[in-house]
Short mmCIF file of C-alpha atoms in Angstrom, two decimals:
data_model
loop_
_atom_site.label_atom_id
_atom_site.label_comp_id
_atom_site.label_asym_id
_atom_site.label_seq_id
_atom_site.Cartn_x
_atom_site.Cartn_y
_atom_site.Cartn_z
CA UNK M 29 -65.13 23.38 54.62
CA UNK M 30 -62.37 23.42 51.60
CA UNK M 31 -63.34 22.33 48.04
CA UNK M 32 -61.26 21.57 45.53
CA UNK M 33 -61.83 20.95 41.83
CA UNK M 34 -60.34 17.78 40.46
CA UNK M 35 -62.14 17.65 37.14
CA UNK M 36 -65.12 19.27 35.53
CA UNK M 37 -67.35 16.09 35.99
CA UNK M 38 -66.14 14.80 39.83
CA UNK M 39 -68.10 16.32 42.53
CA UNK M 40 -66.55 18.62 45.02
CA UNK M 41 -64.61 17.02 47.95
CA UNK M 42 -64.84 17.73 52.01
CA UNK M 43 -61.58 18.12 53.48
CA UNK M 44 -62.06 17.19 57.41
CA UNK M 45 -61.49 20.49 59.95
CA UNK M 46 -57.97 18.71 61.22
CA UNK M 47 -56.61 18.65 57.62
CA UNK M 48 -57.43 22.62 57.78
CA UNK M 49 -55.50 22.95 60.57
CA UNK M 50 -52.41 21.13 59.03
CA UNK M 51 -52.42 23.37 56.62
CA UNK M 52 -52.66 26.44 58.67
CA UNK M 53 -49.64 24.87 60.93
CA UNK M 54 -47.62 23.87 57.19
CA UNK M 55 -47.45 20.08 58.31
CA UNK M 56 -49.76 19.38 55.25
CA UNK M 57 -49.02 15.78 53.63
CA UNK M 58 -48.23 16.59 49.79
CA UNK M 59 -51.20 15.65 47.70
CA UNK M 60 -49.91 12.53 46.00
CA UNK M 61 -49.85 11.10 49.79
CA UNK M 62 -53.09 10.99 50.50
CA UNK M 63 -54.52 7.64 50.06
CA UNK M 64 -58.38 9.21 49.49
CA UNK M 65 -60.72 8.11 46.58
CA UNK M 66 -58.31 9.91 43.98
CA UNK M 67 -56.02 8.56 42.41
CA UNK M 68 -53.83 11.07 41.05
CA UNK M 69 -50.54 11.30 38.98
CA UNK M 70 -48.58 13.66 38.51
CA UNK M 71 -48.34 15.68 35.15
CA UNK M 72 -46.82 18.78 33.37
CA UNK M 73 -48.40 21.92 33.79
CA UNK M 74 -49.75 22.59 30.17
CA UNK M 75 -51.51 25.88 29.44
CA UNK M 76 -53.14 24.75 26.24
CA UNK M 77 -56.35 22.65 26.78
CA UNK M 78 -55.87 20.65 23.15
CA UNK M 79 -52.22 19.89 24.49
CA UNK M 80 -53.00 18.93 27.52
CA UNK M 81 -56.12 16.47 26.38
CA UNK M 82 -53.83 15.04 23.68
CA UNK M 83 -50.90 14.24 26.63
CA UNK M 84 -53.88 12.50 28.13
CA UNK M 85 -54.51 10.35 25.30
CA UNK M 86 -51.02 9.32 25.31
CA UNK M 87 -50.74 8.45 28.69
CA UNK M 88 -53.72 6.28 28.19
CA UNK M 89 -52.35 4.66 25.14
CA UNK M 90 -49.55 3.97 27.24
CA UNK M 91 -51.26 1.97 29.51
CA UNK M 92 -53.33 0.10 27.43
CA UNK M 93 -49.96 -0.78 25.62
CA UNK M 94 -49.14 -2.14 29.11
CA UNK M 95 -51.91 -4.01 30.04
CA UNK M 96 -51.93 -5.87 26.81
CA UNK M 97 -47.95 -6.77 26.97
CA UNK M 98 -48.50 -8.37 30.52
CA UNK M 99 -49.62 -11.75 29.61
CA UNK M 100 -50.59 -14.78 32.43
CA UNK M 101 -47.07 -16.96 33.72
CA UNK M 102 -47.84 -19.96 34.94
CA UNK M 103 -45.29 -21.62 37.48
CA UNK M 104 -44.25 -25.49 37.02
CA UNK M 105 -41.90 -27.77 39.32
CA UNK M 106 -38.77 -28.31 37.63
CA UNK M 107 -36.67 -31.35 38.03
CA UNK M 108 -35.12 -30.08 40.87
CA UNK M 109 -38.50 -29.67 42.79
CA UNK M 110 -37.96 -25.65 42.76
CA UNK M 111 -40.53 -23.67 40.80
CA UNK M 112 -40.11 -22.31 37.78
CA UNK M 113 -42.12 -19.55 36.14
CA UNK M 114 -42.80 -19.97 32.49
CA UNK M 115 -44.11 -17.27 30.41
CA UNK M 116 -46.94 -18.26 28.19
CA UNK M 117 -46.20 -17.02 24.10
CA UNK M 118 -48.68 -16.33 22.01
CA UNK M 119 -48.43 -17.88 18.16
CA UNK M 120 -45.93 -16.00 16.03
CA UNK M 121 -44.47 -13.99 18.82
CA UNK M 122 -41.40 -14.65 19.79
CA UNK M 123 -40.32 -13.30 23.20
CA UNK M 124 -36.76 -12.68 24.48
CA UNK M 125 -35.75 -12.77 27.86
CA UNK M 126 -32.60 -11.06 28.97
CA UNK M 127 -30.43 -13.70 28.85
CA UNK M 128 -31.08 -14.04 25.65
CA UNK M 129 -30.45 -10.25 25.01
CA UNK M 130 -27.47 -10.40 26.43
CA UNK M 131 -26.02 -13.31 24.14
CA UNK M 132 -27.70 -12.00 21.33
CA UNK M 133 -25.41 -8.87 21.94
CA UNK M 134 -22.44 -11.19 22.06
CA UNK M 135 -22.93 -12.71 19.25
CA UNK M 136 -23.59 -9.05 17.47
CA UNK M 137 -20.89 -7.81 18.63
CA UNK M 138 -18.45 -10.58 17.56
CA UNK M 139 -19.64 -10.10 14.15
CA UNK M 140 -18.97 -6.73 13.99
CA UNK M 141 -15.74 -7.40 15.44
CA UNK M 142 -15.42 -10.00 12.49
CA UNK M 143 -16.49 -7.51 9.63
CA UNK M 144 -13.56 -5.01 10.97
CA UNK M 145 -11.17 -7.89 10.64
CA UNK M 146 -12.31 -8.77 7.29
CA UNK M 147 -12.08 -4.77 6.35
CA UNK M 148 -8.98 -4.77 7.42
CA UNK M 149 -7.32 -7.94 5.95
CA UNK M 150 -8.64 -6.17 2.48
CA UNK M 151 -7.51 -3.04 3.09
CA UNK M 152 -3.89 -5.19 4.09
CA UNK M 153 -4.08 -6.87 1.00
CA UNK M 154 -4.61 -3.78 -1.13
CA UNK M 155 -1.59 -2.24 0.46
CA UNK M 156 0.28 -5.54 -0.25
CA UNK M 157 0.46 -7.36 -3.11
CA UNK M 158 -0.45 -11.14 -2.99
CA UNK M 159 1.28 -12.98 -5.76
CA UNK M 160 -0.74 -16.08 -6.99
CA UNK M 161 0.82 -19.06 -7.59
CA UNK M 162 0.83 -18.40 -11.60
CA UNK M 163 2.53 -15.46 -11.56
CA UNK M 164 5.28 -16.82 -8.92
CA UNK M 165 5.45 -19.44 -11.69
CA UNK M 166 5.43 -17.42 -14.71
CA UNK M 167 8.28 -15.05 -12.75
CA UNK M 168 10.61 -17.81 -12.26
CA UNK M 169 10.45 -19.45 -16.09
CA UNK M 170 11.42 -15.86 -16.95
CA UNK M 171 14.12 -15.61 -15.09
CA UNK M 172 15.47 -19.00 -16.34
CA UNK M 173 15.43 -18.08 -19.88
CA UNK M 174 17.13 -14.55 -19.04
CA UNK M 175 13.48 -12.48 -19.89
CA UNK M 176 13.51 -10.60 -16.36
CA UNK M 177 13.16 -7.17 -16.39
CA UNK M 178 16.35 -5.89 -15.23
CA UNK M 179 16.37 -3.01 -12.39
CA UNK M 180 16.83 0.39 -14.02
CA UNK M 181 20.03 1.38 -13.89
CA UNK M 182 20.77 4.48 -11.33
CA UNK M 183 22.30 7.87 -12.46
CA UNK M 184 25.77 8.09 -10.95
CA UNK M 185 27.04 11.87 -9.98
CA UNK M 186 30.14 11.96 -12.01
CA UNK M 187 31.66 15.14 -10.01
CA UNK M 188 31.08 13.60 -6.47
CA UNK M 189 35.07 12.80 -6.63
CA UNK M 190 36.13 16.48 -8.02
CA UNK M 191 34.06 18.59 -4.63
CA UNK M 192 37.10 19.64 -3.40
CA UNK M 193 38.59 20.36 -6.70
CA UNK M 194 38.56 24.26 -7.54
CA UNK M 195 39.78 23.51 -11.53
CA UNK M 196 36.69 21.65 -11.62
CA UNK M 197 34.23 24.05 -11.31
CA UNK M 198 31.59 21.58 -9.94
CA UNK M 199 29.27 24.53 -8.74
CA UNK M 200 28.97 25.76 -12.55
CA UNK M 201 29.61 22.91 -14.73
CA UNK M 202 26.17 21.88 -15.69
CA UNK M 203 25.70 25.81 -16.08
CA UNK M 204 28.76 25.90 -18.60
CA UNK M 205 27.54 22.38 -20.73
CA UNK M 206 24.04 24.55 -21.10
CA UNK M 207 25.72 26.84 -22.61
CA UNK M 208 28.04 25.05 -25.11
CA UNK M 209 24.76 23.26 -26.14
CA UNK M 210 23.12 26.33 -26.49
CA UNK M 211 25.78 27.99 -28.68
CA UNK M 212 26.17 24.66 -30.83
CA UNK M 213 22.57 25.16 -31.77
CA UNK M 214 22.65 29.12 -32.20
CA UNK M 215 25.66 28.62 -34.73
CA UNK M 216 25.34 25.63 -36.82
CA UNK M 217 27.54 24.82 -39.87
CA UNK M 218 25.83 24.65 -42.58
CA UNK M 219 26.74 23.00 -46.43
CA UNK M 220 28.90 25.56 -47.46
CA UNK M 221 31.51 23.37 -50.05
CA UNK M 222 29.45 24.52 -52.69
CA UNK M 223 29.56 27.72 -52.32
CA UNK M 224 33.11 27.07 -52.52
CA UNK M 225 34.27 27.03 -56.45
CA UNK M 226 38.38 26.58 -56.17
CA UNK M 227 37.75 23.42 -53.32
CA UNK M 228 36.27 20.59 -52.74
CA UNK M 229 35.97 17.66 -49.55
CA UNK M 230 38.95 16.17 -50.47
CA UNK M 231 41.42 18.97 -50.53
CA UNK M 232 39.86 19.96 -47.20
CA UNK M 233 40.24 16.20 -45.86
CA UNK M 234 44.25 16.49 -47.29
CA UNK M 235 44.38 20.15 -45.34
CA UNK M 236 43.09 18.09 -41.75
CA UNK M 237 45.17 15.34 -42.32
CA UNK M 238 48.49 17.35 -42.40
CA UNK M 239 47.21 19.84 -39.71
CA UNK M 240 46.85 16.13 -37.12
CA UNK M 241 50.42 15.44 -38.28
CA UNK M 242 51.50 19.13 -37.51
CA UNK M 243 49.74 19.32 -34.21
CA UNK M 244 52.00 15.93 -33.04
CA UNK M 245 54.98 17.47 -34.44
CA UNK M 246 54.76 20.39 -32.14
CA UNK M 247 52.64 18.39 -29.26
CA UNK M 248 49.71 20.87 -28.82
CA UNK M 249 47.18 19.97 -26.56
CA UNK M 250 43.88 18.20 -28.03
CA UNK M 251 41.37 21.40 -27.51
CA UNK M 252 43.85 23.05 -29.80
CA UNK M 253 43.34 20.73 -32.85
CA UNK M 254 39.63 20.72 -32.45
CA UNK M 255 39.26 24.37 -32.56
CA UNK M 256 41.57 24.87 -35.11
CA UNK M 257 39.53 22.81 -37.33
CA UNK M 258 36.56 25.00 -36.04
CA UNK M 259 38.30 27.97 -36.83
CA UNK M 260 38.50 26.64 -40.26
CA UNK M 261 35.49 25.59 -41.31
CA UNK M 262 33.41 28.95 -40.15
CA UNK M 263 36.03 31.04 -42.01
CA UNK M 264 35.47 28.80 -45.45
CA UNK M 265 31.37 29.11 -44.66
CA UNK M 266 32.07 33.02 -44.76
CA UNK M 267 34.97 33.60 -47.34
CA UNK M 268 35.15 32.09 -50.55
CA UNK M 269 39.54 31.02 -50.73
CA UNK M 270 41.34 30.06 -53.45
CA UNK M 271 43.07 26.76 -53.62
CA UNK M 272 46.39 28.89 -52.86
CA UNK M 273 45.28 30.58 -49.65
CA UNK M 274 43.65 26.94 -48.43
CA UNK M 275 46.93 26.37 -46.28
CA UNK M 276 47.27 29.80 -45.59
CA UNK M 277 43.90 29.60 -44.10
CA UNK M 278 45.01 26.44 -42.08
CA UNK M 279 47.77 27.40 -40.38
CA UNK M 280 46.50 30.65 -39.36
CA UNK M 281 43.66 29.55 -38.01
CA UNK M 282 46.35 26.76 -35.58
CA UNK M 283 48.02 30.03 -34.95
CA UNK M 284 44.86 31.71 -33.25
CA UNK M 285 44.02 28.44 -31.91
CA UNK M 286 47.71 28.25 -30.09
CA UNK M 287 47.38 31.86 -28.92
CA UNK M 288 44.06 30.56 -27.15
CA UNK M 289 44.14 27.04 -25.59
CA UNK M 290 48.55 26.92 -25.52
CA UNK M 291 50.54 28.62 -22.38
CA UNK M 292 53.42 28.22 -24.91
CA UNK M 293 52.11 29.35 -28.32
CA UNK M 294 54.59 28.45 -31.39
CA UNK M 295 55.78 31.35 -33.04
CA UNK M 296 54.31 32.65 -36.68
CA UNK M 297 58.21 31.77 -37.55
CA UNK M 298 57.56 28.37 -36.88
CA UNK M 299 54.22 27.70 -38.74
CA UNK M 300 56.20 28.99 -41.61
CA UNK M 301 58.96 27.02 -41.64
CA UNK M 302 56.57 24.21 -41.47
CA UNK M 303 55.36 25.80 -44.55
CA UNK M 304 58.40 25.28 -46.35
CA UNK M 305 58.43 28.91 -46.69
CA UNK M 306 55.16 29.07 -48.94
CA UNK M 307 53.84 32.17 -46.98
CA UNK M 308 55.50 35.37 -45.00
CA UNK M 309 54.93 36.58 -42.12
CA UNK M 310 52.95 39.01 -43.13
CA UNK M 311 50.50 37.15 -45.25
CA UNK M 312 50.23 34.60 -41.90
CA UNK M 313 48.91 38.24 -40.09
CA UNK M 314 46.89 39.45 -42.39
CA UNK M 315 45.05 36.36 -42.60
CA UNK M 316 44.78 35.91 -38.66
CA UNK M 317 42.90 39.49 -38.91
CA UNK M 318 41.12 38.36 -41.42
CA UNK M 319 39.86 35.14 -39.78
CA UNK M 320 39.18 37.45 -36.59
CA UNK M 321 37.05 39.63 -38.22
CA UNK M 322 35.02 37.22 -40.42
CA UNK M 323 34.22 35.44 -36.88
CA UNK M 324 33.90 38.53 -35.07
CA UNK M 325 36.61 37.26 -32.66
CA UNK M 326 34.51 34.96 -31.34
CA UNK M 327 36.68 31.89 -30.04
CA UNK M 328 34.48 30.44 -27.17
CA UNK M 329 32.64 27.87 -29.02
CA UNK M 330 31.82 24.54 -28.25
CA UNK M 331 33.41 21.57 -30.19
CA UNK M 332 33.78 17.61 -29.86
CA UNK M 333 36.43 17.93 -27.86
CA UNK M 334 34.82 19.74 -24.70
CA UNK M 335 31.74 17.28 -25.04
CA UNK M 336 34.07 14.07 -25.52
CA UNK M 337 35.56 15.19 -22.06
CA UNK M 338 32.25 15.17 -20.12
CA UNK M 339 30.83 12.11 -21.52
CA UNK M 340 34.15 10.21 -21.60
CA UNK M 341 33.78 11.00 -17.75
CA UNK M 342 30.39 9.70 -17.37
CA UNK M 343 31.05 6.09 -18.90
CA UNK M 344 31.63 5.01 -15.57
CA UNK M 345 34.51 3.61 -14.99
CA UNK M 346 36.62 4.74 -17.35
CA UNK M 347 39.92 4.32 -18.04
CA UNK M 348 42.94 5.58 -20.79
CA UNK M 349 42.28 3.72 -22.78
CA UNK M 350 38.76 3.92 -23.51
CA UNK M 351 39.57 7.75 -23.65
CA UNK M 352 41.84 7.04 -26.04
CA UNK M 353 39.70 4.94 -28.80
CA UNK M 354 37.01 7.71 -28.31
CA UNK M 355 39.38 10.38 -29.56
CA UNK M 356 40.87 8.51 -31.95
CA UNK M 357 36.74 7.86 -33.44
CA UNK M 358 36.40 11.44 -33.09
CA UNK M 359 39.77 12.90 -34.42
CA UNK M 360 39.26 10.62 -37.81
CA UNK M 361 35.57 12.40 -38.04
CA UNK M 362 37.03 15.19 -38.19
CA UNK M 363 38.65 14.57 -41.67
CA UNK M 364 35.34 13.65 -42.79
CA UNK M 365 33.57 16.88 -44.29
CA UNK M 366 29.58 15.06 -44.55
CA UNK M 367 30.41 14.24 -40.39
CA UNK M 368 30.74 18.09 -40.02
CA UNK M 369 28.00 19.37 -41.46
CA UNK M 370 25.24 16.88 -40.58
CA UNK M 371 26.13 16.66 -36.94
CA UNK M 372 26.56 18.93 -34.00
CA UNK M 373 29.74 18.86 -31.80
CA UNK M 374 27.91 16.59 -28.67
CA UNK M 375 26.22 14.14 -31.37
CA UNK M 376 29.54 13.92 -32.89
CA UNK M 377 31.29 12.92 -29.62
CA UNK M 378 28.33 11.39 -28.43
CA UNK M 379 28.24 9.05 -30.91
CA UNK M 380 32.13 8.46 -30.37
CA UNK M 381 31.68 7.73 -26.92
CA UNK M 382 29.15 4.64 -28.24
CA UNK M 383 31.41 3.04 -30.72
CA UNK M 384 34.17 3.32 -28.50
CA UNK M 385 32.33 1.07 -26.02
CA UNK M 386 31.23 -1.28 -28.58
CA UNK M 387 34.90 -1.52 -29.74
CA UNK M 388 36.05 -2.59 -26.64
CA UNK M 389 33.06 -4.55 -25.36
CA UNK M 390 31.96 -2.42 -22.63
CA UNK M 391 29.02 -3.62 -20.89
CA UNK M 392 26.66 -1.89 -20.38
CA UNK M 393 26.94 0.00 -23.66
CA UNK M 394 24.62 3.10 -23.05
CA UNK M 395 23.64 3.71 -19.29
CA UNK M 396 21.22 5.71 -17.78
CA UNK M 397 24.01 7.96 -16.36
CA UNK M 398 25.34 8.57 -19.95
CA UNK M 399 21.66 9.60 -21.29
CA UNK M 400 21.39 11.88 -18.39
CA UNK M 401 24.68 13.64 -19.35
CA UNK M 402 25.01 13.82 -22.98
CA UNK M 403 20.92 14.35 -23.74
CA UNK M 404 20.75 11.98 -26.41
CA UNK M 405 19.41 7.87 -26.54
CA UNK M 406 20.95 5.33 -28.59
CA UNK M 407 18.74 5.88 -30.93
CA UNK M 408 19.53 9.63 -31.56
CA UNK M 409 23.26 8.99 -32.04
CA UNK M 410 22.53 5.80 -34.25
CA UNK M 411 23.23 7.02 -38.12
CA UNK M 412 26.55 9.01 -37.06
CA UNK M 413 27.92 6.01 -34.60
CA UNK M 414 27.43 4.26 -38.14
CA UNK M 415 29.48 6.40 -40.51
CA UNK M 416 32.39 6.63 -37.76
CA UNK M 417 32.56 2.77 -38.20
CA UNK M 418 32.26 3.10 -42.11
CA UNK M 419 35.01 5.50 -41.66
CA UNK M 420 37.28 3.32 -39.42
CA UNK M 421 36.54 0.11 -41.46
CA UNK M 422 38.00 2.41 -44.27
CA UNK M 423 41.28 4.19 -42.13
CA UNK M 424 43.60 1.43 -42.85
CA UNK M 425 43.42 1.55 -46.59
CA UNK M 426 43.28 5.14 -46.82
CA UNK M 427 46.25 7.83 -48.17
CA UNK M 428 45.76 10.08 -45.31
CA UNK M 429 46.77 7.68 -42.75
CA UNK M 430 48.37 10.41 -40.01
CA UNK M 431 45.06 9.28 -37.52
CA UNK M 432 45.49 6.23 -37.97
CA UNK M 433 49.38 6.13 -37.46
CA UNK M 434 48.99 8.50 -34.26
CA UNK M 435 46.70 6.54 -32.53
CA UNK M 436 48.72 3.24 -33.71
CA UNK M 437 51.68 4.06 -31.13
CA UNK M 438 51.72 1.95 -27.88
CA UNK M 439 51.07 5.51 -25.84
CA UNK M 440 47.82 5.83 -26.95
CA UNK M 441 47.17 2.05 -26.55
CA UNK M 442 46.99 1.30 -30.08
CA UNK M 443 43.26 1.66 -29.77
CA UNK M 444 43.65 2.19 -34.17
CA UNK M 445 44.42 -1.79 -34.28
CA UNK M 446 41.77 -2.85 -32.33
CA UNK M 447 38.87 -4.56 -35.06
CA UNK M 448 36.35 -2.42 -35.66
CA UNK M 449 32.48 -2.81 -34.15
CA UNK M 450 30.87 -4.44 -37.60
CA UNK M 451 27.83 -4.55 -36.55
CA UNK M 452 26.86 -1.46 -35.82
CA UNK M 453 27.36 -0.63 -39.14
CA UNK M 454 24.84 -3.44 -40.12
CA UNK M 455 22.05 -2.64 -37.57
#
């Protein structure tokens, strides 16, 4: 006889002699077949007792779970004579069959699928601006009565035309304007009249205006007027002259001037015959050294003139003659001794530049592209835009008239006729 142990409480079972012999042969049935008085399941083998007692405990939680869930049906004849089985509720419980699953998925689903549209028509409407009715409203009274913000202007590349131009230099020209502003600001001119005990403003002013009138006579080019006077004023910030040696000092410094912008240079033969003979040759020499050393032969330096080229460039378009009335501003500035010393060279033509297009009703005055270049805002180049039209208001009644009567011919446009702009010298 074989025994086996089932549990601790479950007497020992008697296997039949045929069963033996099926094992003996290995055509044994597995022991979940047999249909005998056990009823066995199958579980995981589970060395620890407390484990295994505690999976037991589950299992029959489990069940009980079971039984309780499974709940009497009760079958009823539909209308269509086939049976129908019902499943009986109990209070507060509510029970869903499949079908009802299935559609409650549906319907979970589509609202998800309705939340992501909603996410997305905000995240849509964050990217793009939804204008409401008022503001569509409030946008179009503006624009009626001319309050629209205007677009900001763009910067234009004034030396896209001049690429293929070697004089140009357009690889180092913003290089070379860094370095005129830097100088400008290294070596300012200073107040130096009184300092100065044998001359004043106004002999200087006379000095200017016949130095203009000499500069036409021999038709030098511009640059050589502008650092004549230059030449001029750093020499009479260094060297106290007597009233004598004031026109010596003048045309000596053209004379250096010449030698340095010119490809022709008048002779020292002809600044003294323009003289009237006042001076030798000699004394003309002697004070070009002089002038030379005082400056320490330096004759690089920036003035209006190199400045008034640039930013006549950038008022774009522009044309003779608003060239013209900018050097003609600039050129009668020049006279002025107060203009000198309380402005640099770029304010100076800066400010030119601005009157000139107020003059002749250029619109837009002051662009974005002629910030960019010159450095300075309206606002910068305000009080010396309004002495150069105190000045010009005053050019027609003045003595010294060789400005005025040089920029009067029909060459330059007779820009020195046009009326002046008043009202920048009332703002």
């Amino acid at each position: 006889m074989d025994f086996r142990t089932l549990d601790q409480n479950q007497a020992p079972i008697k296997v039949p002699e045929e069963n033996k012999q099926k094992k003996e042969g290995g055509t044994r049935r597995p022991l979940q077949e047999i249909s005998n008085l056990v009823d066995f399941h199958p579980a995981p083998i589970i060395k620890n007792l407390g484990a295994l007692s505690l999976a037991n405990d589950q299992r029959q939680a489990e069940k009980n779970k079971e039984k309780n869930q499974e709940e009497p049906r009760k079958q009823l004849e539909g209308r269509d004579g086939k049976k129908v089985t019902y499943k009986l509720e109990p209070e507060n419980v509510i029970v869903i069959s499949s079908d009802d699953e299935e559609e409650i998925d549906e319907k979970r689903e589509a609202v998800n699928q309705k939340k992501k549209n909603l996410s997305g028509n905000r995240s849509n409407r964050k990217k793009k601006k939804i204008h409401s009715l008022t503001s569509v409203l409030t946008a179009r009274s503006k624009l009626a009565c001319g309050l629209a913000s205007k677009p900001r202007d763009q910067i234009v590349n004034i030396d896209a035309a001049d690429a293929d131009n070697e004089l140009a230099v357009v690889e180092y020209v913003e290089e070379i304007y860094n370095f005129y502003k830097l100088t400008e600001v290294e070596n300012p001119l200073f107040d130096y009249m009184p300092c100065q005990s044998h001359i004043n403003k106004a002999m200087r002013m006379i000095l200017v205006d016949w130095l203009v009138e000499v500069h036409t006579k021999f038709e030098l080019l511009p640059e050589t007027l502008y650092l004549t006077i230059n030449l001029i004023d750093r020499y009479l910030s260094r060297k106290i002259v007597s009233r004598r040696e004031l026109q010596l000092v003048g045309i000596s410094s053209m004379l250096l001037a010449c030698k340095y912008e010119e490809i022709w240079a008048p002779e020292v033969n002809d600044f003294i015959c323009i003289c009237a003979n006042a001076y030798t040759k000699e004394q003309v020499l002697a004070m070009e050294k002089a002038i030379l050393e005082k400056l320490e032969w330096n004759l690089t330096v920036a003035t209006p003139y190199v400045f008034l080229v640039r930013f006549i460039k950038a008022t774009v378009p522009s044309d003779k003659k608003m060239e013209n009335m900018a050097f003609y501003l600039a050129e009668n500035g020049l006279m002025y001794y107060q203009i000198i010393v309380s402005f640099c060279p770029s304010i100076i033509a800066a400010a030119s530049v601005y009157v000139a297009m107020h003059t002749l009703n250029s619109a837009p005055v002051w662009t974005e592209t002629l910030t960019h270049y010159t450095g300075y805002s309206k606002e910068q180049i305000k009080e010396c835009a309004q002495m150069l039209v105190r000045l010009q208001l005053a050019s027609k009644d003045s003595k010294l008239k060789s400005v005025y009567r040089k920029f009067s011919s029909a060459d330059k446009d007779a820009v020195a006729c046009l009326p002046p702009a008043r009202h920048l010298n009332c703002q």
